[in-house]
Tab-separated table of N, CA and C in Angstrom:
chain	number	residue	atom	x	y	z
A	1236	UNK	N	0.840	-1.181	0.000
A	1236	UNK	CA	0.000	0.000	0.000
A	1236	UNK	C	0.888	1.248	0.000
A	1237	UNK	N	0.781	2.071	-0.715
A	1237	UNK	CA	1.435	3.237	-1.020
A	1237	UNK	C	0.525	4.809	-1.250
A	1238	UNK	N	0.918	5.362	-0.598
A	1238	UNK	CA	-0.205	6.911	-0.321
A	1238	UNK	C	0.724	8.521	0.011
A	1239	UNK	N	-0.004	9.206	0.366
A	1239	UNK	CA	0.871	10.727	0.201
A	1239	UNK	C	0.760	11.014	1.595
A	1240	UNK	N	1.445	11.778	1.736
A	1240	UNK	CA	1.619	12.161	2.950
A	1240	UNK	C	1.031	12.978	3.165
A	1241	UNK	N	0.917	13.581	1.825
A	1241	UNK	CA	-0.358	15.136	2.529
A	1241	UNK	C	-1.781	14.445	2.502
A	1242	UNK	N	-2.092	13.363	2.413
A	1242	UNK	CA	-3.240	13.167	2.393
A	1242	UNK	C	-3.848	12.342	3.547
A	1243	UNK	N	-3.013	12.285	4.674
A	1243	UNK	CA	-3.185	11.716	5.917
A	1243	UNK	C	-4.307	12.576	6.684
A	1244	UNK	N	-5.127	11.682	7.422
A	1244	UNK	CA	-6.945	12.829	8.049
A	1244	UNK	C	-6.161	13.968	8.872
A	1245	UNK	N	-6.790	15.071	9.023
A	1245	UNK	CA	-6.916	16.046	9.622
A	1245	UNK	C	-6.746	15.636	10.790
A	1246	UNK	N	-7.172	14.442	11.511
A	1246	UNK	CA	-7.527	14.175	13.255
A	1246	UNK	C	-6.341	13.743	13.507
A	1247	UNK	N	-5.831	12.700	12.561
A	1247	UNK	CA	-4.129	12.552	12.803
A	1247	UNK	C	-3.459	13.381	12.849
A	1248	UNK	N	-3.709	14.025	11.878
A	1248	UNK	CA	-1.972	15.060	12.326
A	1248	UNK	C	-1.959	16.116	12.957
A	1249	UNK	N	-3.452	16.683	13.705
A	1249	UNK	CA	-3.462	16.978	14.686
A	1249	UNK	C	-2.841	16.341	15.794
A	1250	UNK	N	-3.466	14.625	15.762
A	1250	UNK	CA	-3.110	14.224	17.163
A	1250	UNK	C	-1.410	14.268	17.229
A	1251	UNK	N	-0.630	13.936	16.280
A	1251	UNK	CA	0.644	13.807	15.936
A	1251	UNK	C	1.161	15.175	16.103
A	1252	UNK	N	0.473	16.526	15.566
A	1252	UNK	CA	1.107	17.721	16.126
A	1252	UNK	C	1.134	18.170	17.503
A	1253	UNK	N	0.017	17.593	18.623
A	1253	UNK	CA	-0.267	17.927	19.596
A	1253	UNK	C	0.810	17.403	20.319
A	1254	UNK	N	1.841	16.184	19.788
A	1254	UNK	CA	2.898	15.867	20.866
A	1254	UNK	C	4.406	15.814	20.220
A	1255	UNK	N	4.433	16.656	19.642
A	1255	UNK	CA	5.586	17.056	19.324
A	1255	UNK	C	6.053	18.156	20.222
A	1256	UNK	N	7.591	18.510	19.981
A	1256	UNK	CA	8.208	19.613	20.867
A	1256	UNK	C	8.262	20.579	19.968
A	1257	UNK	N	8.865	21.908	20.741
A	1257	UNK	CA	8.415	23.053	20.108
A	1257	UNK	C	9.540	22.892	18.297
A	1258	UNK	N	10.429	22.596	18.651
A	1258	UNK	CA	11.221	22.633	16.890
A	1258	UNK	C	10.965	21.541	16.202
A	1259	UNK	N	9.818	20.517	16.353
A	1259	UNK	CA	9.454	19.462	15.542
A	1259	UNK	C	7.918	20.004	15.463
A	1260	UNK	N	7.364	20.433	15.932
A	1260	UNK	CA	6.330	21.353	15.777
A	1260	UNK	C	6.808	22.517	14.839
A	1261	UNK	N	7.256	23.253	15.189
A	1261	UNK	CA	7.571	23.999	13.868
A	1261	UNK	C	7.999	23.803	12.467
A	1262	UNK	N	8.618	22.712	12.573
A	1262	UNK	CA	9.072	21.820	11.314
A	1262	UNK	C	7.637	21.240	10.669
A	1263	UNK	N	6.811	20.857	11.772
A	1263	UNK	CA	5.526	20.232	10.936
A	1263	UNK	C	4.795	21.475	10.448
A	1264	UNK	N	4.792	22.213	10.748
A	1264	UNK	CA	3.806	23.140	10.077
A	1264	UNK	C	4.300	23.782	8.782
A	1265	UNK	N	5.395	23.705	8.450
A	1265	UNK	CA	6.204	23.916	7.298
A	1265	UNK	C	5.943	22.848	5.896
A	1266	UNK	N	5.627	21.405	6.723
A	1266	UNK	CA	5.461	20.429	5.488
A	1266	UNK	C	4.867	20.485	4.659
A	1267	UNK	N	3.482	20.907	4.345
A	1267	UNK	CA	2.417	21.829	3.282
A	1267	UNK	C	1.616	22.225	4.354
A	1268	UNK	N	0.808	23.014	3.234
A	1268	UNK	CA	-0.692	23.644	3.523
A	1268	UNK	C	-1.492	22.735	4.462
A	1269	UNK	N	-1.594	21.364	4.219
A	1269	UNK	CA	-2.698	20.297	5.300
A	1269	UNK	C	-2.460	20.584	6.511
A	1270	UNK	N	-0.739	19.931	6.780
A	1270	UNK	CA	-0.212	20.018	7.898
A	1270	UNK	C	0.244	20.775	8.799
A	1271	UNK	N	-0.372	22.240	7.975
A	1271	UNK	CA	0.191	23.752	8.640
A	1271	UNK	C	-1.400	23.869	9.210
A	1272	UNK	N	-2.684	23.528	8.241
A	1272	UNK	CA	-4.263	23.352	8.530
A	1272	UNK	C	-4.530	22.881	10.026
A	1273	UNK	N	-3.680	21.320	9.712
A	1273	UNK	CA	-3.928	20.973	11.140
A	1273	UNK	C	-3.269	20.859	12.246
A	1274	UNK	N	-2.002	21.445	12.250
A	1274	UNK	CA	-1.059	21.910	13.152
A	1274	UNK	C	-2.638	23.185	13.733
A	1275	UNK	N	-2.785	24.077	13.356
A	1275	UNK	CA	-3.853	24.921	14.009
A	1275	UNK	C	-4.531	24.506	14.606
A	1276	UNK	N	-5.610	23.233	14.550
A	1276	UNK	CA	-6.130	22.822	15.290
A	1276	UNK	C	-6.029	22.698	16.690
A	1277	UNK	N	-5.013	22.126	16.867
A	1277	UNK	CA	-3.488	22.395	18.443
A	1277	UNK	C	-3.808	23.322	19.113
A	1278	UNK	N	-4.463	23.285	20.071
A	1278	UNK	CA	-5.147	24.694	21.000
A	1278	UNK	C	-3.721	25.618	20.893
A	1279	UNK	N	-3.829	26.730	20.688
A	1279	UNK	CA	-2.964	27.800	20.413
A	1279	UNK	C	-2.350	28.182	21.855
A	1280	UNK	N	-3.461	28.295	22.611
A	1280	UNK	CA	-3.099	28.501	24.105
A	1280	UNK	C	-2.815	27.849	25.143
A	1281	UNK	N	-2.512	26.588	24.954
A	1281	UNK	CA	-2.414	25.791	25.719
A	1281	UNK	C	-0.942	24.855	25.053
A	1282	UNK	N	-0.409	25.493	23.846
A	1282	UNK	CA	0.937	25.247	23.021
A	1282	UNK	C	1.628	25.354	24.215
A	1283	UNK	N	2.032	26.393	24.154
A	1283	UNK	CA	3.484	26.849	24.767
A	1283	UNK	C	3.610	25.975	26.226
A	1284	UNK	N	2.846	25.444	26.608
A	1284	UNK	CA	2.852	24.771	27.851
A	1284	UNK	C	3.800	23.691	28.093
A	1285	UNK	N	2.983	23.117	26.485
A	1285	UNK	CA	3.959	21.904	26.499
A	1285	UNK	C	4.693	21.546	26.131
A	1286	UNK	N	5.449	22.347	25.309
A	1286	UNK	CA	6.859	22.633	24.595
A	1286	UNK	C	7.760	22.792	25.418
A	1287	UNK	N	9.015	22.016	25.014
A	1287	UNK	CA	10.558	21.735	25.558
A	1287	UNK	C	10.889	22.936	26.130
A	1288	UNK	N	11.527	24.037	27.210
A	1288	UNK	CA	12.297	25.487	27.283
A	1288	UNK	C	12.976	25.442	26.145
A	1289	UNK	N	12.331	26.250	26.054
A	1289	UNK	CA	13.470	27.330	24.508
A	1289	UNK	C	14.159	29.143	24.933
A	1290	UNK	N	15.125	29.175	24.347
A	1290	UNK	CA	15.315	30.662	24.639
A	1290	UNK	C	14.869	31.394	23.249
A	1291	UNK	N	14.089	32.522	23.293
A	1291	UNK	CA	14.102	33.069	22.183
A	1291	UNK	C	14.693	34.347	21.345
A	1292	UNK	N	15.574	34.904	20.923
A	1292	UNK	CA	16.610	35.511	20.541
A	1292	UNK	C	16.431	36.423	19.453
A	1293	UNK	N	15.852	37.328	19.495
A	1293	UNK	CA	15.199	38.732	18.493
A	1293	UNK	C	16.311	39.930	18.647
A	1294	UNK	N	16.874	40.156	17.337
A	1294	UNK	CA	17.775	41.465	16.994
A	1294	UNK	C	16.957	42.679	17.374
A	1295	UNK	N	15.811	43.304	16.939
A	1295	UNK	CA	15.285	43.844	16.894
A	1295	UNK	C	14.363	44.560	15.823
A	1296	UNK	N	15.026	44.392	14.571
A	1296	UNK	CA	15.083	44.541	13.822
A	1296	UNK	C	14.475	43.409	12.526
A	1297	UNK	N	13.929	43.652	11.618
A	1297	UNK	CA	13.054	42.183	10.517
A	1297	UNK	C	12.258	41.328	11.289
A	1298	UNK	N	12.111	40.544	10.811
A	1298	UNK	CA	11.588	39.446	11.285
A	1298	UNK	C	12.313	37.723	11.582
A	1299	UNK	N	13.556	37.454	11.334
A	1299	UNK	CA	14.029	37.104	11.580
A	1299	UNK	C	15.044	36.354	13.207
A	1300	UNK	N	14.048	35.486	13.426
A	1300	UNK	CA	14.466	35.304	14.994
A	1300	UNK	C	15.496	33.636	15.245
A	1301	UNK	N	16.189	33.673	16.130
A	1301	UNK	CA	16.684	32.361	16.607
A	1301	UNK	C	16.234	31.705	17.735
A	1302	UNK	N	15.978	30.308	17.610
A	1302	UNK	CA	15.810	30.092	18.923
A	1302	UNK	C	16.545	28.715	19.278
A	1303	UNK	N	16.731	29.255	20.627
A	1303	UNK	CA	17.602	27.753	21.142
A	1303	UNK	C	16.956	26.635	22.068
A	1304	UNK	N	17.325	25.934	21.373
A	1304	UNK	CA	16.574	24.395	22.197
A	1304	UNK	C	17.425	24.093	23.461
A	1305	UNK	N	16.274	23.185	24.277
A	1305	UNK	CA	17.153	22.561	24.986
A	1305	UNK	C	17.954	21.694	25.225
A	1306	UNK	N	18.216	21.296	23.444
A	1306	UNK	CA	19.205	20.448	23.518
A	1306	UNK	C	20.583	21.085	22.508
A	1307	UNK	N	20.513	22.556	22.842
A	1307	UNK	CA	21.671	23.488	22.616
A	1307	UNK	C	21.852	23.154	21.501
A	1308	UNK	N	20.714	23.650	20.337
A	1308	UNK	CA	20.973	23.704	19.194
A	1308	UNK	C	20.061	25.217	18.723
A	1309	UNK	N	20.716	25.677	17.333
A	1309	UNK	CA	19.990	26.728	17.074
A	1309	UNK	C	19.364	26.704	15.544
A	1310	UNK	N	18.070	27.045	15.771
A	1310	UNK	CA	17.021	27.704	14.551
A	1310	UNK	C	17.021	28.886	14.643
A	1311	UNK	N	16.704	29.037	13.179
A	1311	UNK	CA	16.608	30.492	12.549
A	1311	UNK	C	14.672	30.326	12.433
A	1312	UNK	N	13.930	30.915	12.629
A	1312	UNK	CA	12.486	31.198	12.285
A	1312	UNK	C	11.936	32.725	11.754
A	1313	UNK	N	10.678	33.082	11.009
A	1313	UNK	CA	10.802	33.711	10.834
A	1313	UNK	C	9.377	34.391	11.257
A	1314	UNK	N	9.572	35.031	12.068
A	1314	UNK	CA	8.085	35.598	12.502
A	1314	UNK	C	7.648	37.008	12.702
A	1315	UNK	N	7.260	37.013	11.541
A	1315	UNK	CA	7.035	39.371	10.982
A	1315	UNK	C	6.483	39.946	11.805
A	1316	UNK	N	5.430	39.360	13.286
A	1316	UNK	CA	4.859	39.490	14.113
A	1316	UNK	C	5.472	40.425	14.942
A	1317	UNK	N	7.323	40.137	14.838
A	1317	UNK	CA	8.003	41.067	15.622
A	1317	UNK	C	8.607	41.746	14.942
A	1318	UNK	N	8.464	41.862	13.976
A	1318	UNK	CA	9.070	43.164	12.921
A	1318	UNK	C	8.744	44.572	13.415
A	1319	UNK	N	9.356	45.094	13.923
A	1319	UNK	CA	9.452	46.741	14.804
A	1319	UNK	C	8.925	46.688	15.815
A	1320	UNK	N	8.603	45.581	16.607
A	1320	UNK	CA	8.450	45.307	17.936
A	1320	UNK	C	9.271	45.343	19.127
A	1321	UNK	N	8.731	45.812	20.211
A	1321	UNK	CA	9.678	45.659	21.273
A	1321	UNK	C	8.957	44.862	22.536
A	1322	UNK	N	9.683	43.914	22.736
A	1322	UNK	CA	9.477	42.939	23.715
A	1322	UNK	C	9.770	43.559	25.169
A	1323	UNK	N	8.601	43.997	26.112
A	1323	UNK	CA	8.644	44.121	26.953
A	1323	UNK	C	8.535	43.319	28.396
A	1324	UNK	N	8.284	42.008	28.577
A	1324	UNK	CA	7.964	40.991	29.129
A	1324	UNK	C	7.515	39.725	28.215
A	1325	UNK	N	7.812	38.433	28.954
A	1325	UNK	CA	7.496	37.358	29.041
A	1325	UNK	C	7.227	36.538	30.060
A	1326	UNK	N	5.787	35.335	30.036
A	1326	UNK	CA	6.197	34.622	30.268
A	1326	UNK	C	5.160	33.204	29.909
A	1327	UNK	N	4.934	31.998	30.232
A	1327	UNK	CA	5.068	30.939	30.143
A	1327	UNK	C	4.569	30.671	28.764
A	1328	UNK	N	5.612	31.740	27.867
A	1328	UNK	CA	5.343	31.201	26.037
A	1328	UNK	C	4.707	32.385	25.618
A	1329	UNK	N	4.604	33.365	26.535
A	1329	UNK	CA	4.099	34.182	25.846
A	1329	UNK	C	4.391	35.976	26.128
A	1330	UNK	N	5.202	36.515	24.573
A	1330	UNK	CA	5.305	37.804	24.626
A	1330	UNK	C	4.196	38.833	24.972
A	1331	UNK	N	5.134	39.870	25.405
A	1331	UNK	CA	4.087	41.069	25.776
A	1331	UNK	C	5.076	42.236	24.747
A	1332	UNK	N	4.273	42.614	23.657
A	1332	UNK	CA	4.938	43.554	22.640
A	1332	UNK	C	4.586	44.276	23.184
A	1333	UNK	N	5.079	45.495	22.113
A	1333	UNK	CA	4.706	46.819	22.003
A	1333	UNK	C	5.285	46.917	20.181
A	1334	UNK	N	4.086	47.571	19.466
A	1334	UNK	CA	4.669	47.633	18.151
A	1334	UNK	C	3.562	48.904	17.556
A	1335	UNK	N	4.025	49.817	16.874
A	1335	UNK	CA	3.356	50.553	16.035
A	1335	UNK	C	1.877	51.401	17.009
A	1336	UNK	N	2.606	51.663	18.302
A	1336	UNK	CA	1.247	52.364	19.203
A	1336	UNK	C	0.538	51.280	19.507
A	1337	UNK	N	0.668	49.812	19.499
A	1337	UNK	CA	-0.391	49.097	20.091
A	1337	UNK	C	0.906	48.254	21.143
A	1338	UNK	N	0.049	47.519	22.442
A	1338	UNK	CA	0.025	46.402	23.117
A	1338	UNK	C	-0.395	45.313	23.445
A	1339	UNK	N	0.401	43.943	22.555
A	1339	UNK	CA	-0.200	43.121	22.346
A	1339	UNK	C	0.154	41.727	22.983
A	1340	UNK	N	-0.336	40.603	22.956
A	1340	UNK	CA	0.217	39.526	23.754
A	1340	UNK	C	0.528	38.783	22.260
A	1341	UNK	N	1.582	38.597	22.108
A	1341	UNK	CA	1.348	37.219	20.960
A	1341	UNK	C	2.266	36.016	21.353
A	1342	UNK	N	2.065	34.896	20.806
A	1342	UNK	CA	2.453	33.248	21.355
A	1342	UNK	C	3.404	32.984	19.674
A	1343	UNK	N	4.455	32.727	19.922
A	1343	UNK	CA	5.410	32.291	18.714
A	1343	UNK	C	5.099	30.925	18.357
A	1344	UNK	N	4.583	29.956	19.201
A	1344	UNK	CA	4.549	28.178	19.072
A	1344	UNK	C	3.369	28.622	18.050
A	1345	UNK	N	2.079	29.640	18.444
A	1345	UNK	CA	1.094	29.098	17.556
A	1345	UNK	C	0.887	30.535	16.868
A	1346	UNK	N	1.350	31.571	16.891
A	1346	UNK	CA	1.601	32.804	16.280
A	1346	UNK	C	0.039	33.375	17.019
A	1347	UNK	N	-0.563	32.967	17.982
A	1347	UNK	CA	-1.848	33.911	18.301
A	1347	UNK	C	-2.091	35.187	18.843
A	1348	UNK	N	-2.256	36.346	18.692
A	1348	UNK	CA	-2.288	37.379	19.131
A	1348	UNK	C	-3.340	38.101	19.533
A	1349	UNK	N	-2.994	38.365	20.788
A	1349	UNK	CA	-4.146	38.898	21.469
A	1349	UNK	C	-3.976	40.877	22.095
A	1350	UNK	N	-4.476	41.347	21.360
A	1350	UNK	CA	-4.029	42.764	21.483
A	1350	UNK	C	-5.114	43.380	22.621
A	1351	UNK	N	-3.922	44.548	23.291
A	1351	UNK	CA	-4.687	45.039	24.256
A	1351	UNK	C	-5.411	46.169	24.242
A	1352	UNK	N	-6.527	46.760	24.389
A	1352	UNK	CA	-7.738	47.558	23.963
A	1352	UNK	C	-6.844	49.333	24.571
A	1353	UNK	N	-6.819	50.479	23.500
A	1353	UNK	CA	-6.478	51.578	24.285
A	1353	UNK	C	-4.775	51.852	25.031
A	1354	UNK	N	-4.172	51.360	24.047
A	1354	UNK	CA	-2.705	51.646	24.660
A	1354	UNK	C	-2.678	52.721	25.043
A	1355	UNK	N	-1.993	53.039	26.466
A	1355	UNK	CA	-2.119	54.368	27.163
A	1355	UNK	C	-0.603	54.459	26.723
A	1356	UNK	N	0.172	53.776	26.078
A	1356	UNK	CA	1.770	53.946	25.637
A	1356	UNK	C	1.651	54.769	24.254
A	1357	UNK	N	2.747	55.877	23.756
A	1357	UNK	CA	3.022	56.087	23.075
A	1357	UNK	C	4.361	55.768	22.410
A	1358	UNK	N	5.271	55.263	23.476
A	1358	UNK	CA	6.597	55.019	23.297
A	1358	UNK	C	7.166	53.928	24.443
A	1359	UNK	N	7.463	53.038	24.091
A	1359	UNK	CA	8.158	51.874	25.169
A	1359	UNK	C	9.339	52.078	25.654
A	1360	UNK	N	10.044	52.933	24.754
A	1360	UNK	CA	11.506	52.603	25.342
A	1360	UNK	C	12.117	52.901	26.627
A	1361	UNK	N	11.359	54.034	27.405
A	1361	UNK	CA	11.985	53.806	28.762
A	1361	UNK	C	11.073	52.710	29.736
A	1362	UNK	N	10.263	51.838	29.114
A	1362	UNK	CA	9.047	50.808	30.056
A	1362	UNK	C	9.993	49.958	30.507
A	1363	UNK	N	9.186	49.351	31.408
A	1363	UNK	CA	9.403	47.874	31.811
A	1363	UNK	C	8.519	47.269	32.441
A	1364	UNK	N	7.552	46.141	31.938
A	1364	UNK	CA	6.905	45.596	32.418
A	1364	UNK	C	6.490	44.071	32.611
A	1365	UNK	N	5.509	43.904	33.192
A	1365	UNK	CA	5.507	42.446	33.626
A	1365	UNK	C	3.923	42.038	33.551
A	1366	UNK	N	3.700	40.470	33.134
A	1366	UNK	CA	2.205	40.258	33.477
A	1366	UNK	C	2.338	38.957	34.601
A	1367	UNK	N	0.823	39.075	34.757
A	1367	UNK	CA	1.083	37.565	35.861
A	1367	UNK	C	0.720	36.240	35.823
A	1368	UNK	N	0.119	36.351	34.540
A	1368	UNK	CA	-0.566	34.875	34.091
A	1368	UNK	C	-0.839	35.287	32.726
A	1369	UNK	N	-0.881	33.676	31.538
A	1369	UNK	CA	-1.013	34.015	30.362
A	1369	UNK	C	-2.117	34.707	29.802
A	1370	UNK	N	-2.316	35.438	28.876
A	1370	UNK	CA	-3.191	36.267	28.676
A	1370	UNK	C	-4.952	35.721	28.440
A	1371	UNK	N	-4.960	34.650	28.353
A	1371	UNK	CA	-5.939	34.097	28.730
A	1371	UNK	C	-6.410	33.405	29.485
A	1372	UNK	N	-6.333	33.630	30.769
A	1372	UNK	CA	-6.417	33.668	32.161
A	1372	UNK	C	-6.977	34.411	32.349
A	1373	UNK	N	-7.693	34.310	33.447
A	1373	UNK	CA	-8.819	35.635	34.046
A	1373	UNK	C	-8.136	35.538	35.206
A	1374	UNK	N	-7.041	35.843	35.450
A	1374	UNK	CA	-5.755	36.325	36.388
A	1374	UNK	C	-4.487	37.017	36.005
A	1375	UNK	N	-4.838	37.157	34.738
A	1375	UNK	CA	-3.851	38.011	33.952
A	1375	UNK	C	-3.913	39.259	34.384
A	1376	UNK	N	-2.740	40.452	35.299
A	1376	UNK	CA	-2.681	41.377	35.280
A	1376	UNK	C	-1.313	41.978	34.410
A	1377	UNK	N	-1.556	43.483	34.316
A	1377	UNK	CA	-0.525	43.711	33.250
A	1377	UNK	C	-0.159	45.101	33.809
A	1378	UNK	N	0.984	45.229	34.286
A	1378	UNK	CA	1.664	46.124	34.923
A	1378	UNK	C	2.805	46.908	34.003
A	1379	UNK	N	2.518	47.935	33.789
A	1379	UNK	CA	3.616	48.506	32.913
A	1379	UNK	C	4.113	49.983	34.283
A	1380	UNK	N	5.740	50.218	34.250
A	1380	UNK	CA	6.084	51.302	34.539
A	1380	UNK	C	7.049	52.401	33.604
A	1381	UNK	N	6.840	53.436	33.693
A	1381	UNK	CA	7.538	54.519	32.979
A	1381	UNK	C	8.679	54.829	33.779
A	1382	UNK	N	8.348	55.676	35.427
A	1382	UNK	CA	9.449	55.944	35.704
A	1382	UNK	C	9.740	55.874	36.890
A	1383	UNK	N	10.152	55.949	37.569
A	1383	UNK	CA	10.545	56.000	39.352
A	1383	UNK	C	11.232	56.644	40.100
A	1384	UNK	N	11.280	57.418	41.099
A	1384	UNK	CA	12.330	57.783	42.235
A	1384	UNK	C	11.862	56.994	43.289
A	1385	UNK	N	12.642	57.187	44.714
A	1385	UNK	CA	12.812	56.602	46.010
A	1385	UNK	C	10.899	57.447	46.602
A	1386	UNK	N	10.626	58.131	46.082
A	1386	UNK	CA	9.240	58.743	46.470
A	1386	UNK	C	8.476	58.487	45.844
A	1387	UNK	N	8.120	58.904	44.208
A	1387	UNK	CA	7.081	58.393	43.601
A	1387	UNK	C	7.442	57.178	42.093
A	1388	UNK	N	6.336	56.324	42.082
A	1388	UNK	CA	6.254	55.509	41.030
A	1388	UNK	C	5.164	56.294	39.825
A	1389	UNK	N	5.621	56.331	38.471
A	1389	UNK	CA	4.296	56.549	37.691
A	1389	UNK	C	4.641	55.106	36.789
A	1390	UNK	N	3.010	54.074	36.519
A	1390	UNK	CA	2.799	53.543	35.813
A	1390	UNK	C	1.354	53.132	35.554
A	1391	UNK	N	0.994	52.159	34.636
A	1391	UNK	CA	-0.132	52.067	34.755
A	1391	UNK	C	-0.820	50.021	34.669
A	1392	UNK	N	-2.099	50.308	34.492
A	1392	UNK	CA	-1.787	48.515	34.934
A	1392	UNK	C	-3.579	48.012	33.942
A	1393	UNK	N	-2.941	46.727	34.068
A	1393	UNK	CA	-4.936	46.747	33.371
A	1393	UNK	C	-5.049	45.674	33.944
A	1394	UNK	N	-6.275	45.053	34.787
A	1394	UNK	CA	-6.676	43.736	35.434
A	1394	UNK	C	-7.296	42.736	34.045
A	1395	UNK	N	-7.963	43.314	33.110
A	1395	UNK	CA	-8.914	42.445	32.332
A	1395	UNK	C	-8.595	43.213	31.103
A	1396	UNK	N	-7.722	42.605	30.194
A	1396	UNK	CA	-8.345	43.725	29.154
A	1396	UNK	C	-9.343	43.649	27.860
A	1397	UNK	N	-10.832	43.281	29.064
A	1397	UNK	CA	-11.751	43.461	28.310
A	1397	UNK	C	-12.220	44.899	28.764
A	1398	UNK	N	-11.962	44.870	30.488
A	1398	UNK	CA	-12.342	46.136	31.134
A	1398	UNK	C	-11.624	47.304	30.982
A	1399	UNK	N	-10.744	47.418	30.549
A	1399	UNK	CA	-9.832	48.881	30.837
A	1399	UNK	C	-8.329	48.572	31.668
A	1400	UNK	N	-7.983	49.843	31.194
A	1400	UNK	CA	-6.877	50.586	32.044
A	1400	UNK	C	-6.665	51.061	33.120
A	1401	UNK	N	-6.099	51.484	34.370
A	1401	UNK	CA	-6.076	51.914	35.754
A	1401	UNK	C	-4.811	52.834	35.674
A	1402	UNK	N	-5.446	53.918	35.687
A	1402	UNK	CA	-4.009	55.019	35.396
A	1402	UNK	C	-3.844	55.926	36.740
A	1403	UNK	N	-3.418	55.242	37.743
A	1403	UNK	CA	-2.844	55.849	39.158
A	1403	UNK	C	-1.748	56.282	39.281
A	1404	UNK	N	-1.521	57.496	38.195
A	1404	UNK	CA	0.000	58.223	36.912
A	1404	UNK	C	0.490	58.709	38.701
A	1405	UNK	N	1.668	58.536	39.311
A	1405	UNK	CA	2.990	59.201	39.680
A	1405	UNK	C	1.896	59.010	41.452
A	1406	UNK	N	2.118	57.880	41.793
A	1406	UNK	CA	1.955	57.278	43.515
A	1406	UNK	C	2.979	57.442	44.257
A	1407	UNK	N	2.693	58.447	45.446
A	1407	UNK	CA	3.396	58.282	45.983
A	1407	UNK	C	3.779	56.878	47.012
A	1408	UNK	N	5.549	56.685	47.219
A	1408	UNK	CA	5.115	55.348	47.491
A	1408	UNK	C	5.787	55.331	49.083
């Protein structure tokens, strides 16, 4: 018996993408159009969980990123997602940009992006911030700061961002 490979069911190569690691996962979604189809299927948000630690390694600049496995090897990937982006936090798989006046969450394993409503940012570069759970969590808070002395903090924070922003600009602390 002899057959194609792209023509294997949808439910398989889901189930087959769902347990792969993160650089054999990425490799499958590359094989054609089917297997990139049903690589998606793969809850997007619940990817990054189960993928090997990777470090991920952005110039700043194109789209062009590396990432290193944990078995200390390196890929080149290419994801335009961060093309003039600036990475202000991470964590369990998932960036917290800043690109073009918006703030967004996006996931590299499954490229999903979840943008945040009303950027009170115009400019990141003096930020630094942090969230506390992945963005789809209803425990996700998102803490950004601008600036600080030994007296006051100014930043701002969003609990939900279905609800809004909390702009308690320059607390004394």
């Amino acid at each position: 018996m002899t057959g194609n490979w792209s023509d294997l069911p949808g439910d398989l190569l889901s189930q087959i993408a769902n347990g792969l690691g993160l650089i054999d996962f990425l490799s499958f979604r590359c094989v054609c159009k089917d297997w990139n189809t049903a690589s998606l299927k793969v809850s997007p948000y619940d990817r990054s969980v189960l993928c090997d630690p990777w470090f991920l390694m952005y110039g700043g600049e194109g789209s062009k990123c590396s990432v290193l496995s944990h078995q200390n090897k390196c890929y080149s990937i290419n994801l335009p997602e961060l093309d003039g982006a600036r990475c202000l936090a991470s964590y369990e798989g998932w960036l917290l940009l800043f690109g073009e006046g918006s703030l967004f969450f996006f996931c590299p394993f499954s490229r999903a992006k979840i943008e945040l409503p009303n950027c009170p940012l115009t400019d990141a570069s003096e930020h630094v911030a942090a969230f506390s759970a992945p963005p789809t969590s209803e425990d996700c808070i998102v803490f950004t700061v601008k600036d600080f002395d030994p007296d006051h903090i100014n930043y701002c924070s969003i609990i939900s961002y279905q609800i809004g922003w909390n702009f308690p600009s320059n607390e004394k602390l």
